[in-house]
Coordinates of C-alpha atoms in Angstrom, one line a residue:
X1 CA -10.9 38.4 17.4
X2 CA -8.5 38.0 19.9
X3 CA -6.8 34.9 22.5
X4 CA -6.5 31.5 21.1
X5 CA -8.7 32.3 18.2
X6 CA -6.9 34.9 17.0
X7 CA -3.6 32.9 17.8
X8 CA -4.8 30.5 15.5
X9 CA -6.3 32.5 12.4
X10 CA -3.1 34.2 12.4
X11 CA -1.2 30.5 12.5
X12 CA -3.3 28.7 10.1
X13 CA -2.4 30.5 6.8
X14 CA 1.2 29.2 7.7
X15 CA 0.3 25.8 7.5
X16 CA 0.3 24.9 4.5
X17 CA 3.5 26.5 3.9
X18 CA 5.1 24.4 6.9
X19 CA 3.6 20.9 5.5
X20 CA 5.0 22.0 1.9
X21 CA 8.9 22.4 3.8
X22 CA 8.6 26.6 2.5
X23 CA 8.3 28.3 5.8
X24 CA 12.2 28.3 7.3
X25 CA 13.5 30.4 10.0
X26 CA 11.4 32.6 12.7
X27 CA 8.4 31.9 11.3
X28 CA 8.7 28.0 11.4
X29 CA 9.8 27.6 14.5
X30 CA 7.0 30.2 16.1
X31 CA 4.8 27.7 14.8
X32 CA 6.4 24.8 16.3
X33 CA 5.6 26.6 19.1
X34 CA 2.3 27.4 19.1
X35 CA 1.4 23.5 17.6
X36 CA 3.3 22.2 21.0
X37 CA 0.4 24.0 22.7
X38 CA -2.8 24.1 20.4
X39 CA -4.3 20.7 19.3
X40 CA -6.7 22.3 17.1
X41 CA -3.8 23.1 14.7
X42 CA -1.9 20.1 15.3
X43 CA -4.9 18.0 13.8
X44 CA -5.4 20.6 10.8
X45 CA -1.7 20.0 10.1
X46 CA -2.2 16.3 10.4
X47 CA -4.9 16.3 8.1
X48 CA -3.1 18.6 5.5
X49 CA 0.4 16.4 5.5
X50 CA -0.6 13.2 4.1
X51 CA -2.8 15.1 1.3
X52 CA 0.8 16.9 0.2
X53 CA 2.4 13.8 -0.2
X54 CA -0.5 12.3 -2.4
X55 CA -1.4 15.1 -4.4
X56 CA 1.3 14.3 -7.1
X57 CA 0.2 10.5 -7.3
X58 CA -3.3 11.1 -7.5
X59 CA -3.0 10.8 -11.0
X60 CA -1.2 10.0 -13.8
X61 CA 1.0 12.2 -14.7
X62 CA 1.0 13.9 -18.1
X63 CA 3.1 17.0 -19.0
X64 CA 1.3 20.2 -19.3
X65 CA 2.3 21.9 -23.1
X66 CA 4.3 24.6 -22.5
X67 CA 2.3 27.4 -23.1
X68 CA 0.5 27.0 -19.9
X69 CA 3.3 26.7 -18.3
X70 CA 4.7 29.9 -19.6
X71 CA 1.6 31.9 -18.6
X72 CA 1.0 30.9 -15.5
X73 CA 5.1 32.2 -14.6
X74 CA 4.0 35.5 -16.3
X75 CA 1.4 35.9 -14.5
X76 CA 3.2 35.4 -11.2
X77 CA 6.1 37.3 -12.0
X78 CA 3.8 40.3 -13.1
X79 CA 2.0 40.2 -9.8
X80 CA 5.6 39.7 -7.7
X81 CA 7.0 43.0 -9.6
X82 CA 7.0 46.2 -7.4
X83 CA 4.3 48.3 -8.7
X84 CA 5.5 52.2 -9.8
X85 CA 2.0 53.0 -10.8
X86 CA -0.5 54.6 -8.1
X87 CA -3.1 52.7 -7.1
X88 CA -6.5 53.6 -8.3
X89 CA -9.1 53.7 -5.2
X90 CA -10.5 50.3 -4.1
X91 CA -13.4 48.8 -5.6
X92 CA -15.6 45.8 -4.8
X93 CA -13.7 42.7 -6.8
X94 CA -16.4 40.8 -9.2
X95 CA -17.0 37.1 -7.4
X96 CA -14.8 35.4 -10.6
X97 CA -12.0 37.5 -9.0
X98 CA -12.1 36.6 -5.6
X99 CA -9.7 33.8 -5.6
X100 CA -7.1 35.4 -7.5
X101 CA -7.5 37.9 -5.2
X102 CA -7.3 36.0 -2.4
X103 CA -4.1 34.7 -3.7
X104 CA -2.5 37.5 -4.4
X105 CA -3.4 38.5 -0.6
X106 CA -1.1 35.6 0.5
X107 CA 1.6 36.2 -2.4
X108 CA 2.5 39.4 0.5
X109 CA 3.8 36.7 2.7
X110 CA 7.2 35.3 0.9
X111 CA 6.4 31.6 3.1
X112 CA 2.8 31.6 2.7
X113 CA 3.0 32.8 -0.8
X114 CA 5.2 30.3 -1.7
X115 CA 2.8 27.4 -0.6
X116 CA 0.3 28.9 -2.3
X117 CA 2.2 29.3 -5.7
X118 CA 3.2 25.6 -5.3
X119 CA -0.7 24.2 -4.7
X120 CA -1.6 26.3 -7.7
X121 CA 1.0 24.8 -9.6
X122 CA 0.1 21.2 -8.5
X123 CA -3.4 22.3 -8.9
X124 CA -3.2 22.8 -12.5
X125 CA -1.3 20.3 -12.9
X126 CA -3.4 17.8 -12.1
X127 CA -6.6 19.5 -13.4
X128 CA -5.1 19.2 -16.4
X129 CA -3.6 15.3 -16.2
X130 CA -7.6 14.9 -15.0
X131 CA -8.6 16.0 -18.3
X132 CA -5.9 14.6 -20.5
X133 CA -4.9 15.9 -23.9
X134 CA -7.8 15.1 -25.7
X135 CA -8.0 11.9 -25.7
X136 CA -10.8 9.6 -24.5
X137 CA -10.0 7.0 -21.6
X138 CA -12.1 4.3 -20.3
X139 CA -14.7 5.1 -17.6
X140 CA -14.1 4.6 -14.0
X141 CA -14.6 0.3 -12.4
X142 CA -16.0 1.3 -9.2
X143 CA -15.5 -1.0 -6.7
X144 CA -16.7 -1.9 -2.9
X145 CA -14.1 -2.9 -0.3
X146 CA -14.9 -5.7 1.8
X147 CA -14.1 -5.7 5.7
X148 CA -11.7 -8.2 6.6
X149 CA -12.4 -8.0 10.3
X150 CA -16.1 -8.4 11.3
X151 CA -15.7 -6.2 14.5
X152 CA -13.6 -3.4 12.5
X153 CA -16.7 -0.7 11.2
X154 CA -15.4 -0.7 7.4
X155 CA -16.7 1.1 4.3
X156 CA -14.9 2.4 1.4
X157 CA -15.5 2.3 -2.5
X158 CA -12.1 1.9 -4.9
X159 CA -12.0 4.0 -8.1
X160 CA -9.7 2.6 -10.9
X161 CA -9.2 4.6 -13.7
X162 CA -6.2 2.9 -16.0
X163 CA -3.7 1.6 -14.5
X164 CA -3.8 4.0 -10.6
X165 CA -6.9 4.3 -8.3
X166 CA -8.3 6.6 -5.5
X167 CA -9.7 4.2 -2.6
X168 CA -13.1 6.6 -0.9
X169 CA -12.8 5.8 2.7
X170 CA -17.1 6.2 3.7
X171 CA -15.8 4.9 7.0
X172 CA -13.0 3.1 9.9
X173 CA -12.1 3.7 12.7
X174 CA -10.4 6.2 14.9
X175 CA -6.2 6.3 15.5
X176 CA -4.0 7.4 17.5
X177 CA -2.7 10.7 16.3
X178 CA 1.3 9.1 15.9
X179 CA -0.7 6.3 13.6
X180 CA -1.5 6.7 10.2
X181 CA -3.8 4.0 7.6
X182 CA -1.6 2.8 4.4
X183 CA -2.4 1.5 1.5
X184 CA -0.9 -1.4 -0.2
X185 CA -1.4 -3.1 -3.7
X186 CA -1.3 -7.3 -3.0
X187 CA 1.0 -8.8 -6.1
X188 CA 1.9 -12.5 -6.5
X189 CA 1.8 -12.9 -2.4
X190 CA 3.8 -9.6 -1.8
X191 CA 2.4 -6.0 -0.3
X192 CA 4.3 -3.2 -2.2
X193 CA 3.1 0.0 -0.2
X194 CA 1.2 3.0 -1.9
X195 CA 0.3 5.8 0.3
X196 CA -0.9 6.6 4.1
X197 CA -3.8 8.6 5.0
X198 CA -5.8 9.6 8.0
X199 CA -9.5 10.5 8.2
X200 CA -10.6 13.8 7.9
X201 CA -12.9 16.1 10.6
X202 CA -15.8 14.0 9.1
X203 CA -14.2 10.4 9.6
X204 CA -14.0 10.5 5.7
X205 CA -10.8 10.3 3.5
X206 CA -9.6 9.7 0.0
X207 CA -6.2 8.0 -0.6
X208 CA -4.7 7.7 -3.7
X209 CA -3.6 4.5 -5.0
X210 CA -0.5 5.4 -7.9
X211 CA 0.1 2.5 -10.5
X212 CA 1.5 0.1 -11.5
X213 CA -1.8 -2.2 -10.6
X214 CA -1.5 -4.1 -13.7
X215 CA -1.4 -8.2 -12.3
X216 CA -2.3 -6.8 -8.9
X217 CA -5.0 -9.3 -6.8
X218 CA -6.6 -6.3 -4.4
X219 CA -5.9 -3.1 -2.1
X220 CA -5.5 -3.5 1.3
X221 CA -5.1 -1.0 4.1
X222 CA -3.3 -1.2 7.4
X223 CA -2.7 0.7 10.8
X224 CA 1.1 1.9 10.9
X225 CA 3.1 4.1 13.0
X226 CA 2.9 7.5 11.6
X227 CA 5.0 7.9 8.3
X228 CA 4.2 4.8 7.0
X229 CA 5.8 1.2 7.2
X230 CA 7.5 -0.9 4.0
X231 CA 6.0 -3.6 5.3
X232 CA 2.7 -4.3 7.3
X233 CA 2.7 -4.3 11.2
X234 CA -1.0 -4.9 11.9
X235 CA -3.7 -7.2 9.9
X236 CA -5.4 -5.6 6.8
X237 CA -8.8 -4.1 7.5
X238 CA -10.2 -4.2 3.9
X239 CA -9.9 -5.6 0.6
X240 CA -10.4 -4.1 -2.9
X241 CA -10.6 -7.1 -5.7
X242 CA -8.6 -5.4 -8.4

């Protein structure tokens, strides 16, 4: 692979790392550099920023019991420690291995490694406030969104689950890439804001919506200058009845 292709596989495994805040020094700003001049990356990193932000308010939070904790740190610590011992020669990795693998392959690269050991740790996280501690919660209230302007294209389903949500965005329309869409949760005639979002490649998204929604009348999302507004600049495009 080589010229702007290879420019850019070599780039991408540094974005993450750049939307977490881990990749400082030379490295961030050659990537400055090469997102002043390549728009494919520019829209991967816009696409990947908003998802950092929401990944810890996707759900509610529960702490993790501390053996998990503990084992996950021993495993990276054993994989961070130089090795003394020869290799043995290389041999295909079974398919269950390939991720760790994988990860280990970017662990090399202190930035990039560091992005990746903080997903994981999110990851887990929130695989495991998904499941709970053993306990049984009420099923999902799925609810449709209603377009609030007849010549906006609108679809999107809300997903409440207790007392936060995740709004499915099926379809809206297009922004400007220095715009983002926010969420908001509509309380006694006030709009406390929630998250922004911006479609994905396919014009899909999912946007979480973090409690409290308890005595909340619906969801509504906006159009807002990128980064978000505390309070709305444009009319609402949809409505979710909570």
């Amino acid at each position: 692979m080589s010229g702007p292709d290879a420019a850019c596989g070599e780039r991408r495994d540094d974005l993450a790392a750049y939307a977490l805040g881990a990749l400082a020094g030379d490295d961030a700003e050659a990537l400055e550099r090469h997102l002043a001049e390549c728009d494919s990356c520019t829209a991967r990193l816009r696409w990947l920023s908003p998802a950092v932000d929401l990944l810890p308010a996707t759900v509610e939070q529960r702490s993790p019991p501390p053996s998990l904790r503990e084992s996950l740190m021993e495993t990276v610590r054993a994989e961070a420690a130089p090795s003394t011992i020869a290799e043995p020669a290389a041999r295909p990795a079974p398919a269950r291995e390939s991720w760790w693998a994988g990860l280990r392959g970017l662990m090399l690269r202190p930035a990039t490694g560091m992005a990746a050991l903080i997903l994981l740790v999110v990851g887990i996280g929130m695989g495991y406030a998904l499941r709970g501690s053993g306990t049984t919660d009420a099923g999902p209230q799925l609810v449709k969104a209603q377009p609030l302007d007849g010549a906006v294209p609108v679809s999107a389903t809300l997903e409440r689950t207790g007392d936060s949500a995740t709004l499915h965005v099926h379809e809206l329309p297009a922004i400007a890439n220095d715009e983002v869409y926010e969420v908001w949760v509509e309380r006694a005639g006030v709009m406390e804001p929630r998250s922004t979002f911006v479609l994905g490649m396919d014009g899909t998204a999912e946007a979480a919506v973090p409690g409290p929604l308890e005595g909340g009348k619906a969801v509504l999302v906006t159009r807002e200058p990128r980064g978000g507004s505390r309070q709305p600049t444009t009319p609402p495009l949809l409505s979710a009845p909570l």
